[in-house]
Amino acid sequence: MKLETTSLQAFLAARPVLRAWFMLSKEETLSQQVAEKTLKLLSSWANSLTEFKPQAIYTLGSLVYLDGAQFGAKSDVDLIVVLPEIPDALERVQWLEGFLKCKVNLEDELGKLLRKDRKELICSVVAVTPLEIYADLHKDGAHGFFSNNQFFDLITRKSIKGLPGAGSSLIAERLVGECVRQAQKWRNTFLAVNALGDPRVLPFDDANDAAPKPIMRHAAMVQRLEDEGDDNPGAEYDVDIGADRITVLLNERRKSLPELTRRFASRRKGRMAPEPLSSTDQLTMIELIFDAAIQVEAKSASPPAQDAPALNGMHSTVFFAQRFADAFPGVRGVVWFDDPNEIKQRLEVLLAAPLEFKDATPLWWTRGNSNLTISTFSDLGKCYLINYDELAITKVAAVNNKSYKYNFVYIEVGPLEPTGLYDSTPSRIVEVEKGEGPFTYYSEEYAIVDGKHLVTRSVYDDGSAVIGGKLQSIKGRAELRGRYVTKYNFIIAAGGASLLDQSYDSELEEHMEAMLKGEDHLKEIAEEIVRLPTGRF
């Protein structure tokens, strides 16, 4: 028996739950229709890029999740574009400049389809080399991004779990990985133009710096790598060292880049009037840094054991909240701990094995612009070992902040005795204590051979040492270490915590520097991070 329209309306009005379900189903259907039209447009666009010969173009996120049921007016479009094999930085820049015009056209077409303002940025493009996929390195540090996500191939119109080869060739050297991620991040920003072609990377004309600080810091990382770590700890963030390295990189390509070489020289207080660096200039620099970094021989990475447990999709903030509750039961707000026995008990719970899983490494340490996953933790008696850093932890603050998503643990470290391997260490310590040097903390990198012989980082990198008067190989016998010989501090949080949001890096670093000077900024940090988004993992 059919219901009349008025009867159907009365039936729905009398049943709010059923009416809500009906409306939700209708909205989901409309979202899926818009998603399908968007996918059709994207596929047509992807297949038109024959001139650029991309290896693949994928989309992900709400556009393909649940068949687009959650794709709506406020949703954006995420694309992964795999560049063709282009081994040279300058050729990659040329490719990206040409591709940028196609990106503007795509924004225009998407705006018409989705009825959005032309000033609005609709589509985010992450342009990657195959190396970045094989290393499974994402610009924001999202663990397993390329290997664990669901992607839709816009050229073949097929859905796949993980990109081909993702995670097959990991990069073990931290600074190489940082340079690779930064290049990926810069490409993403370079391509972040709307339908009007408005750029996100603006000309750089700061009177105080020769180039943007992130570019100079990553150039300094390259120098650190090329020095085989045998330089002042912290030198990898020294912008002056970075500016010197950029000068060398540009000088090597001066015939191909005469104008950029001249502009950068003018910005380094040369005789010429300083000129701004264009968005292409900045992209060129970061691609040169990318090439220099990947030329450094990286050590083999050891993936988690095959029998390691899996988080099976559990968000890192949930995992961290469970560990936090076990280690700091009853803590609300900010609570400090300075008793050595109490610190030991609580850290052993917070950082208990396993810390690495098949599908994630959920706990991270951060100081803002420097951060990394936490893979191992142990008590050495005189200090603790987190990854390969020796830390004489003196104070811990547990911060339970409004919601489990915003919890974090602040760690303060006292100085350890220098190893005696580096003649420059005593003077560097004095500089830090007087506040006269470029760094607010200092550490030594070294290695322990056979559990007892200490060697410098450069000796470790070379793989041979003179021990007991005999020159011998130390490969497989040496364990890399970092030792903080001044006060130091950092924060432990979930990898997907808002505190690790890239936009907050500089502010967090400023807070950490102030904390080293005795100021308590934990409440400020706690208040600021609730305004930031949590990460995906």
PDB file of N, CA and C in Angstrom, residues 198-287:
ATOM      1  N   ASP A 198      47.502  33.416  -7.517  1.00  0.00           N
ATOM      2  CA  ASP A 198      48.127  34.068  -6.358  1.00  0.00           C
ATOM      3  C   ASP A 198      49.063  33.091  -5.661  1.00  0.00           C
ATOM      4  N   PRO A 199      50.339  33.443  -5.487  1.00  0.00           N
ATOM      5  CA  PRO A 199      51.301  32.508  -4.894  1.00  0.00           C
ATOM      6  C   PRO A 199      51.280  32.535  -3.369  1.00  0.00           C
ATOM      7  N   ARG A 200      51.665  31.411  -2.762  1.00  0.00           N
ATOM      8  CA  ARG A 200      51.872  31.349  -1.319  1.00  0.00           C
ATOM      9  C   ARG A 200      53.330  31.668  -0.978  1.00  0.00           C
ATOM     10  N   VAL A 201      54.248  31.322  -1.888  1.00  0.00           N
ATOM     11  CA  VAL A 201      55.657  31.653  -1.682  1.00  0.00           C
ATOM     12  C   VAL A 201      55.878  33.047  -2.251  1.00  0.00           C
ATOM     13  N   LEU A 202      56.036  34.014  -1.368  1.00  0.00           N
ATOM     14  CA  LEU A 202      56.202  35.406  -1.777  1.00  0.00           C
ATOM     15  C   LEU A 202      57.678  35.738  -1.942  1.00  0.00           C
ATOM     16  N   PRO A 203      58.000  36.788  -2.700  1.00  0.00           N
ATOM     17  CA  PRO A 203      59.403  37.200  -2.807  1.00  0.00           C
ATOM     18  C   PRO A 203      59.991  37.453  -1.419  1.00  0.00           C
ATOM     19  N   PHE A 204      61.219  37.006  -1.208  1.00  0.00           N
ATOM     20  CA  PHE A 204      61.854  37.146   0.102  1.00  0.00           C
ATOM     21  C   PHE A 204      62.769  38.354   0.080  1.00  0.00           C
ATOM     22  N   ASP A 205      62.475  39.333   0.966  1.00  0.00           N
ATOM     23  CA  ASP A 205      63.254  40.564   0.965  1.00  0.00           C
ATOM     24  C   ASP A 205      63.544  41.028   2.393  1.00  0.00           C
ATOM     25  N   ASP A 206      63.711  40.071   3.298  1.00  0.00           N
ATOM     26  CA  ASP A 206      64.015  40.398   4.690  1.00  0.00           C
ATOM     27  C   ASP A 206      65.401  41.041   4.767  1.00  0.00           C
ATOM     28  N   ALA A 207      65.473  42.158   5.448  1.00  0.00           N
ATOM     29  CA  ALA A 207      66.747  42.885   5.520  1.00  0.00           C
ATOM     30  C   ALA A 207      67.776  42.189   6.394  1.00  0.00           C
ATOM     31  N   ASN A 208      67.326  41.271   7.250  1.00  0.00           N
ATOM     32  CA  ASN A 208      68.230  40.651   8.219  1.00  0.00           C
ATOM     33  C   ASN A 208      68.803  39.308   7.772  1.00  0.00           C
ATOM     34  N   ASP A 209      68.182  38.682   6.799  1.00  0.00           N
ATOM     35  CA  ASP A 209      68.610  37.346   6.390  1.00  0.00           C
ATOM     36  C   ASP A 209      68.859  37.283   4.891  1.00  0.00           C
ATOM     37  N   ALA A 210      69.830  36.462   4.506  1.00  0.00           N
ATOM     38  CA  ALA A 210      70.158  36.315   3.084  1.00  0.00           C
ATOM     39  C   ALA A 210      69.102  35.490   2.353  1.00  0.00           C
ATOM     40  N   ALA A 211      68.464  34.563   3.053  1.00  0.00           N
ATOM     41  CA  ALA A 211      67.435  33.686   2.478  1.00  0.00           C
ATOM     42  C   ALA A 211      66.508  33.264   3.620  1.00  0.00           C
ATOM     43  N   PRO A 212      65.358  32.662   3.308  1.00  0.00           N
ATOM     44  CA  PRO A 212      64.488  32.188   4.386  1.00  0.00           C
ATOM     45  C   PRO A 212      65.236  31.247   5.335  1.00  0.00           C
ATOM     46  N   LYS A 213      65.004  31.379   6.611  1.00  0.00           N
ATOM     47  CA  LYS A 213      65.732  30.582   7.608  1.00  0.00           C
ATOM     48  C   LYS A 213      65.609  29.073   7.387  1.00  0.00           C
ATOM     49  N   PRO A 214      64.415  28.532   7.052  1.00  0.00           N
ATOM     50  CA  PRO A 214      64.348  27.081   6.826  1.00  0.00           C
ATOM     51  C   PRO A 214      65.298  26.612   5.732  1.00  0.00           C
ATOM     52  N   ILE A 215      65.454  27.405   4.681  1.00  0.00           N
ATOM     53  CA  ILE A 215      66.362  27.024   3.597  1.00  0.00           C
ATOM     54  C   ILE A 215      67.802  27.019   4.103  1.00  0.00           C
ATOM     55  N   MET A 216      68.187  28.050   4.846  1.00  0.00           N
ATOM     56  CA  MET A 216      69.567  28.122   5.331  1.00  0.00           C
ATOM     57  C   MET A 216      69.842  27.035   6.368  1.00  0.00           C
ATOM     58  N   ARG A 217      68.852  26.712   7.201  1.00  0.00           N
ATOM     59  CA  ARG A 217      69.055  25.656   8.202  1.00  0.00           C
ATOM     60  C   ARG A 217      69.283  24.306   7.522  1.00  0.00           C
ATOM     61  N   HIS A 218      68.533  24.048   6.468  1.00  0.00           N
ATOM     62  CA  HIS A 218      68.693  22.751   5.806  1.00  0.00           C
ATOM     63  C   HIS A 218      69.973  22.701   4.978  1.00  0.00           C
ATOM     64  N   ALA A 219      70.426  23.852   4.510  1.00  0.00           N
ATOM     65  CA  ALA A 219      71.742  23.886   3.869  1.00  0.00           C
ATOM     66  C   ALA A 219      72.824  23.589   4.903  1.00  0.00           C
ATOM     67  N   ALA A 220      72.617  24.066   6.141  1.00  0.00           N
ATOM     68  CA  ALA A 220      73.562  23.770   7.220  1.00  0.00           C
ATOM     69  C   ALA A 220      73.575  22.275   7.536  1.00  0.00           C
ATOM     70  N   MET A 221      72.413  21.630   7.407  1.00  0.00           N
ATOM     71  CA  MET A 221      72.349  20.184   7.628  1.00  0.00           C
ATOM     72  C   MET A 221      73.195  19.444   6.595  1.00  0.00           C
ATOM     73  N   VAL A 222      73.144  19.925   5.351  1.00  0.00           N
ATOM     74  CA  VAL A 222      73.978  19.322   4.306  1.00  0.00           C
ATOM     75  C   VAL A 222      75.448  19.454   4.675  1.00  0.00           C
ATOM     76  N   GLN A 223      75.837  20.636   5.152  1.00  0.00           N
ATOM     77  CA  GLN A 223      77.228  20.839   5.545  1.00  0.00           C
ATOM     78  C   GLN A 223      77.612  19.897   6.680  1.00  0.00           C
ATOM     79  N   ARG A 224      76.698  19.737   7.621  1.00  0.00           N
ATOM     80  CA  ARG A 224      76.939  18.829   8.749  1.00  0.00           C
ATOM     81  C   ARG A 224      77.159  17.402   8.242  1.00  0.00           C
ATOM     82  N   LEU A 225      76.329  16.999   7.286  1.00  0.00           N
ATOM     83  CA  LEU A 225      76.466  15.671   6.706  1.00  0.00           C
ATOM     84  C   LEU A 225      77.805  15.506   6.000  1.00  0.00           C
ATOM     85  N   GLU A 226      78.186  16.520   5.250  1.00  0.00           N
ATOM     86  CA  GLU A 226      79.429  16.445   4.497  1.00  0.00           C
ATOM     87  C   GLU A 226      80.647  16.505   5.415  1.00  0.00           C
ATOM     88  N   ASP A 227      80.474  17.125   6.596  1.00  0.00           N
ATOM     89  CA  ASP A 227      81.539  17.140   7.596  1.00  0.00           C
ATOM     90  C   ASP A 227      81.548  15.854   8.412  1.00  0.00           C
ATOM     91  N   GLU A 228      80.639  14.922   8.066  1.00  0.00           N
ATOM     92  CA  GLU A 228      80.514  13.632   8.754  1.00  0.00           C
ATOM     93  C   GLU A 228      80.280  13.816  10.243  1.00  0.00           C
ATOM     94  N   GLY A 229      79.524  14.878  10.577  1.00  0.00           N
ATOM     95  CA  GLY A 229      79.162  15.097  11.963  1.00  0.00           C
ATOM     96  C   GLY A 229      80.289  15.614  12.819  1.00  0.00           C
ATOM     97  N   ASP A 230      81.477  15.819  12.259  1.00  0.00           N
ATOM     98  CA  ASP A 230      82.633  16.228  13.052  1.00  0.00           C
ATOM     99  C   ASP A 230      82.697  17.753  13.127  1.00  0.00           C
ATOM    100  N   ASP A 231      81.659  18.330  13.724  1.00  0.00           N
ATOM    101  CA  ASP A 231      81.569  19.767  13.876  1.00  0.00           C
ATOM    102  C   ASP A 231      80.802  20.040  15.166  1.00  0.00           C
ATOM    103  N   ASN A 232      80.607  21.311  15.477  1.00  0.00           N
ATOM    104  CA  ASN A 232      79.904  21.643  16.708  1.00  0.00           C
ATOM    105  C   ASN A 232      78.488  21.090  16.691  1.00  0.00           C
ATOM    106  N   PRO A 233      78.075  20.344  17.707  1.00  0.00           N
ATOM    107  CA  PRO A 233      76.677  19.912  17.782  1.00  0.00           C
ATOM    108  C   PRO A 233      75.764  21.136  17.744  1.00  0.00           C
ATOM    109  N   GLY A 234      74.726  21.072  16.961  1.00  0.00           N
ATOM    110  CA  GLY A 234      73.859  22.227  16.756  1.00  0.00           C
ATOM    111  C   GLY A 234      74.210  22.989  15.505  1.00  0.00           C
ATOM    112  N   ALA A 235      75.372  22.673  14.900  1.00  0.00           N
ATOM    113  CA  ALA A 235      75.792  23.389  13.692  1.00  0.00           C
ATOM    114  C   ALA A 235      74.831  23.156  12.538  1.00  0.00           C
ATOM    115  N   GLU A 236      74.058  22.045  12.606  1.00  0.00           N
ATOM    116  CA  GLU A 236      73.118  21.767  11.525  1.00  0.00           C
ATOM    117  C   GLU A 236      71.970  22.767  11.462  1.00  0.00           C
ATOM    118  N   TYR A 237      71.854  23.650  12.470  1.00  0.00           N
ATOM    119  CA  TYR A 237      70.801  24.673  12.460  1.00  0.00           C
ATOM    120  C   TYR A 237      71.389  26.082  12.351  1.00  0.00           C
ATOM    121  N   ASP A 238      72.692  26.198  12.129  1.00  0.00           N
ATOM    122  CA  ASP A 238      73.370  27.489  12.085  1.00  0.00           C
ATOM    123  C   ASP A 238      73.129  28.134  10.716  1.00  0.00           C
ATOM    124  N   VAL A 239      72.381  29.245  10.702  1.00  0.00           N
ATOM    125  CA  VAL A 239      72.011  29.868   9.424  1.00  0.00           C
ATOM    126  C   VAL A 239      73.226  30.459   8.708  1.00  0.00           C
ATOM    127  N   ASP A 240      74.245  30.869   9.458  1.00  0.00           N
ATOM    128  CA  ASP A 240      75.454  31.390   8.798  1.00  0.00           C
ATOM    129  C   ASP A 240      76.178  30.280   8.040  1.00  0.00           C
ATOM    130  N   ILE A 241      76.275  29.102   8.665  1.00  0.00           N
ATOM    131  CA  ILE A 241      76.870  27.951   7.988  1.00  0.00           C
ATOM    132  C   ILE A 241      76.031  27.596   6.762  1.00  0.00           C
ATOM    133  N   GLY A 242      74.717  27.670   6.934  1.00  0.00           N
ATOM    134  CA  GLY A 242      73.817  27.373   5.813  1.00  0.00           C
ATOM    135  C   GLY A 242      73.991  28.341   4.664  1.00  0.00           C
ATOM    136  N   ALA A 243      74.129  29.627   4.979  1.00  0.00           N
ATOM    137  CA  ALA A 243      74.330  30.627   3.924  1.00  0.00           C
ATOM    138  C   ALA A 243      75.636  30.371   3.174  1.00  0.00           C
ATOM    139  N   ASP A 244      76.668  29.972   3.926  1.00  0.00           N
ATOM    140  CA  ASP A 244      77.949  29.632   3.275  1.00  0.00           C
ATOM    141  C   ASP A 244      77.775  28.452   2.326  1.00  0.00           C
ATOM    142  N   ARG A 245      77.010  27.452   2.775  1.00  0.00           N
ATOM    143  CA  ARG A 245      76.830  26.256   1.932  1.00  0.00           C
ATOM    144  C   ARG A 245      76.023  26.589   0.679  1.00  0.00           C
ATOM    145  N   ILE A 246      75.033  27.462   0.796  1.00  0.00           N
ATOM    146  CA  ILE A 246      74.252  27.885  -0.374  1.00  0.00           C
ATOM    147  C   ILE A 246      75.153  28.613  -1.369  1.00  0.00           C
ATOM    148  N   THR A 247      76.059  29.449  -0.851  1.00  0.00           N
ATOM    149  CA  THR A 247      77.004  30.150  -1.730  1.00  0.00           C
ATOM    150  C   THR A 247      77.811  29.148  -2.546  1.00  0.00           C
ATOM    151  N   VAL A 248      78.263  28.075  -1.891  1.00  0.00           N
ATOM    152  CA  VAL A 248      79.038  27.046  -2.591  1.00  0.00           C
ATOM    153  C   VAL A 248      78.175  26.338  -3.630  1.00  0.00           C
ATOM    154  N   LEU A 249      76.948  25.972  -3.240  1.00  0.00           N
ATOM    155  CA  LEU A 249      76.042  25.277  -4.173  1.00  0.00           C
ATOM    156  C   LEU A 249      75.757  26.130  -5.405  1.00  0.00           C
ATOM    157  N   LEU A 250      75.544  27.426  -5.192  1.00  0.00           N
ATOM    158  CA  LEU A 250      75.269  28.314  -6.323  1.00  0.00           C
ATOM    159  C   LEU A 250      76.518  28.539  -7.166  1.00  0.00           C
ATOM    160  N   ASN A 251      77.661  28.633  -6.511  1.00  0.00           N
ATOM    161  CA  ASN A 251      78.901  28.843  -7.260  1.00  0.00           C
ATOM    162  C   ASN A 251      79.193  27.655  -8.173  1.00  0.00           C
ATOM    163  N   GLU A 252      78.837  26.457  -7.720  1.00  0.00           N
ATOM    164  CA  GLU A 252      79.037  25.266  -8.546  1.00  0.00           C
ATOM    165  C   GLU A 252      78.167  25.301  -9.801  1.00  0.00           C
ATOM    166  N   ARG A 253      77.041  26.054  -9.724  1.00  0.00           N
ATOM    167  CA  ARG A 253      76.113  26.123 -10.872  1.00  0.00           C
ATOM    168  C   ARG A 253      76.027  27.547 -11.428  1.00  0.00           C
ATOM    169  N   ARG A 254      77.056  28.344 -11.217  1.00  0.00           N
ATOM    170  CA  ARG A 254      76.977  29.764 -11.556  1.00  0.00           C
ATOM    171  C   ARG A 254      76.749  30.004 -13.043  1.00  0.00           C
ATOM    172  N   LYS A 255      77.227  29.092 -13.895  1.00  0.00           N
ATOM    173  CA  LYS A 255      77.006  29.285 -15.333  1.00  0.00           C
ATOM    174  C   LYS A 255      75.533  29.085 -15.696  1.00  0.00           C
ATOM    175  N   SER A 256      74.871  28.182 -14.977  1.00  0.00           N
ATOM    176  CA  SER A 256      73.451  27.938 -15.228  1.00  0.00           C
ATOM    177  C   SER A 256      72.571  28.900 -14.456  1.00  0.00           C
ATOM    178  N   LEU A 257      73.084  29.428 -13.340  1.00  0.00           N
ATOM    179  CA  LEU A 257      72.277  30.293 -12.476  1.00  0.00           C
ATOM    180  C   LEU A 257      72.986  31.622 -12.208  1.00  0.00           C
ATOM    181  N   PRO A 258      73.390  32.339 -13.235  1.00  0.00           N
ATOM    182  CA  PRO A 258      74.155  33.582 -12.998  1.00  0.00           C
ATOM    183  C   PRO A 258      73.367  34.634 -12.228  1.00  0.00           C
ATOM    184  N   GLU A 259      72.070  34.790 -12.554  1.00  0.00           N
ATOM    185  CA  GLU A 259      71.271  35.828 -11.906  1.00  0.00           C
ATOM    186  C   GLU A 259      70.997  35.501 -10.444  1.00  0.00           C
ATOM    187  N   LEU A 260      70.662  34.248 -10.169  1.00  0.00           N
ATOM    188  CA  LEU A 260      70.410  33.854  -8.779  1.00  0.00           C
ATOM    189  C   LEU A 260      71.695  33.950  -7.959  1.00  0.00           C
ATOM    190  N   THR A 261      72.807  33.533  -8.540  1.00  0.00           N
ATOM    191  CA  THR A 261      74.093  33.639  -7.845  1.00  0.00           C
ATOM    192  C   THR A 261      74.382  35.091  -7.481  1.00  0.00           C
ATOM    193  N   ARG A 262      74.107  35.984  -8.415  1.00  0.00           N
ATOM    194  CA  ARG A 262      74.339  37.414  -8.173  1.00  0.00           C
ATOM    195  C   ARG A 262      73.381  37.954  -7.112  1.00  0.00           C
ATOM    196  N   ARG A 263      72.116  37.576  -7.197  1.00  0.00           N
ATOM    197  CA  ARG A 263      71.124  38.069  -6.225  1.00  0.00           C
ATOM    198  C   ARG A 263      71.457  37.610  -4.809  1.00  0.00           C
ATOM    199  N   PHE A 264      71.846  36.334  -4.699  1.00  0.00           N
ATOM    200  CA  PHE A 264      72.161  35.840  -3.357  1.00  0.00           C
ATOM    201  C   PHE A 264      73.402  36.530  -2.805  1.00  0.00           C
ATOM    202  N   ALA A 265      74.385  36.760  -3.664  1.00  0.00           N
ATOM    203  CA  ALA A 265      75.591  37.472  -3.234  1.00  0.00           C
ATOM    204  C   ALA A 265      75.237  38.874  -2.750  1.00  0.00           C
ATOM    205  N   SER A 266      74.296  39.517  -3.441  1.00  0.00           N
ATOM    206  CA  SER A 266      73.896  40.876  -3.038  1.00  0.00           C
ATOM    207  C   SER A 266      73.230  40.865  -1.661  1.00  0.00           C
ATOM    208  N   ARG A 267      72.559  39.777  -1.337  1.00  0.00           N
ATOM    209  CA  ARG A 267      71.873  39.684  -0.060  1.00  0.00           C
ATOM    210  C   ARG A 267      72.836  39.330   1.075  1.00  0.00           C
ATOM    211  N   ARG A 268      74.027  38.881   0.736  1.00  0.00           N
ATOM    212  CA  ARG A 268      75.025  38.564   1.759  1.00  0.00           C
ATOM    213  C   ARG A 268      75.960  39.755   1.992  1.00  0.00           C
ATOM    214  N   LYS A 269      75.384  40.942   1.905  1.00  0.00           N
ATOM    215  CA  LYS A 269      76.095  42.194   2.222  1.00  0.00           C
ATOM    216  C   LYS A 269      77.258  42.468   1.264  1.00  0.00           C
ATOM    217  N   GLY A 270      77.037  42.088  -0.003  1.00  0.00           N
ATOM    218  CA  GLY A 270      78.042  42.419  -1.004  1.00  0.00           C
ATOM    219  C   GLY A 270      77.954  43.888  -1.392  1.00  0.00           C
ATOM    220  N   ARG A 271      78.673  44.274  -2.405  1.00  0.00           N
ATOM    221  CA  ARG A 271      78.681  45.687  -2.814  1.00  0.00           C
ATOM    222  C   ARG A 271      77.412  46.080  -3.563  1.00  0.00           C
ATOM    223  N   MET A 272      76.735  45.098  -4.124  1.00  0.00           N
ATOM    224  CA  MET A 272      75.517  45.391  -4.884  1.00  0.00           C
ATOM    225  C   MET A 272      74.342  45.615  -3.935  1.00  0.00           C
ATOM    226  N   ALA A 273      73.367  46.382  -4.380  1.00  0.00           N
ATOM    227  CA  ALA A 273      72.157  46.594  -3.587  1.00  0.00           C
ATOM    228  C   ALA A 273      71.412  45.266  -3.478  1.00  0.00           C
ATOM    229  N   PRO A 274      70.946  44.912  -2.288  1.00  0.00           N
ATOM    230  CA  PRO A 274      70.265  43.620  -2.120  1.00  0.00           C
ATOM    231  C   PRO A 274      68.983  43.538  -2.938  1.00  0.00           C
ATOM    232  N   GLU A 275      68.764  42.389  -3.556  1.00  0.00           N
ATOM    233  CA  GLU A 275      67.574  42.162  -4.366  1.00  0.00           C
ATOM    234  C   GLU A 275      66.754  41.023  -3.756  1.00  0.00           C
ATOM    235  N   PRO A 276      65.431  41.065  -3.908  1.00  0.00           N
ATOM    236  CA  PRO A 276      64.593  39.989  -3.339  1.00  0.00           C
ATOM    237  C   PRO A 276      64.779  38.676  -4.092  1.00  0.00           C
ATOM    238  N   LEU A 277      64.513  37.595  -3.394  1.00  0.00           N
ATOM    239  CA  LEU A 277      64.551  36.262  -3.995  1.00  0.00           C
ATOM    240  C   LEU A 277      63.143  35.874  -4.395  1.00  0.00           C
ATOM    241  N   SER A 278      62.941  35.518  -5.642  1.00  0.00           N
ATOM    242  CA  SER A 278      61.616  35.136  -6.128  1.00  0.00           C
ATOM    243  C   SER A 278      61.234  33.756  -5.598  1.00  0.00           C
ATOM    244  N   SER A 279      59.988  33.382  -5.810  1.00  0.00           N
ATOM    245  CA  SER A 279      59.537  32.056  -5.389  1.00  0.00           C
ATOM    246  C   SER A 279      60.327  30.969  -6.113  1.00  0.00           C
ATOM    247  N   THR A 280      60.659  31.207  -7.378  1.00  0.00           N
ATOM    248  CA  THR A 280      61.466  30.242  -8.136  1.00  0.00           C
ATOM    249  C   THR A 280      62.888  30.176  -7.600  1.00  0.00           C
ATOM    250  N   ASP A 281      63.437  31.318  -7.202  1.00  0.00           N
ATOM    251  CA  ASP A 281      64.773  31.340  -6.591  1.00  0.00           C
ATOM    252  C   ASP A 281      64.799  30.448  -5.355  1.00  0.00           C
ATOM    253  N   GLN A 282      63.782  30.605  -4.520  1.00  0.00           N
ATOM    254  CA  GLN A 282      63.729  29.852  -3.269  1.00  0.00           C
ATOM    255  C   GLN A 282      63.561  28.352  -3.537  1.00  0.00           C
ATOM    256  N   LEU A 283      62.716  28.026  -4.506  1.00  0.00           N
ATOM    257  CA  LEU A 283      62.527  26.626  -4.870  1.00  0.00           C
ATOM    258  C   LEU A 283      63.837  26.031  -5.407  1.00  0.00           C
ATOM    259  N   THR A 284      64.559  26.812  -6.205  1.00  0.00           N
ATOM    260  CA  THR A 284      65.827  26.341  -6.765  1.00  0.00           C
ATOM    261  C   THR A 284      66.819  26.006  -5.652  1.00  0.00           C
ATOM    262  N   MET A 285      66.897  26.860  -4.661  1.00  0.00           N
ATOM    263  CA  MET A 285      67.812  26.621  -3.547  1.00  0.00           C
ATOM    264  C   MET A 285      67.479  25.325  -2.821  1.00  0.00           C
ATOM    265  N   ILE A 286      66.204  25.119  -2.533  1.00  0.00           N
ATOM    266  CA  ILE A 286      65.835  23.933  -1.761  1.00  0.00           C
ATOM    267  C   ILE A 286      66.031  22.670  -2.583  1.00  0.00           C
ATOM    268  N   GLU A 287      65.867  22.745  -3.911  1.00  0.00           N
ATOM    269  CA  GLU A 287      66.115  21.575  -4.753  1.00  0.00           C
ATOM    270  C   GLU A 287      67.612  21.270  -4.846  1.00  0.00           C
TER     271      GLU A 287
END
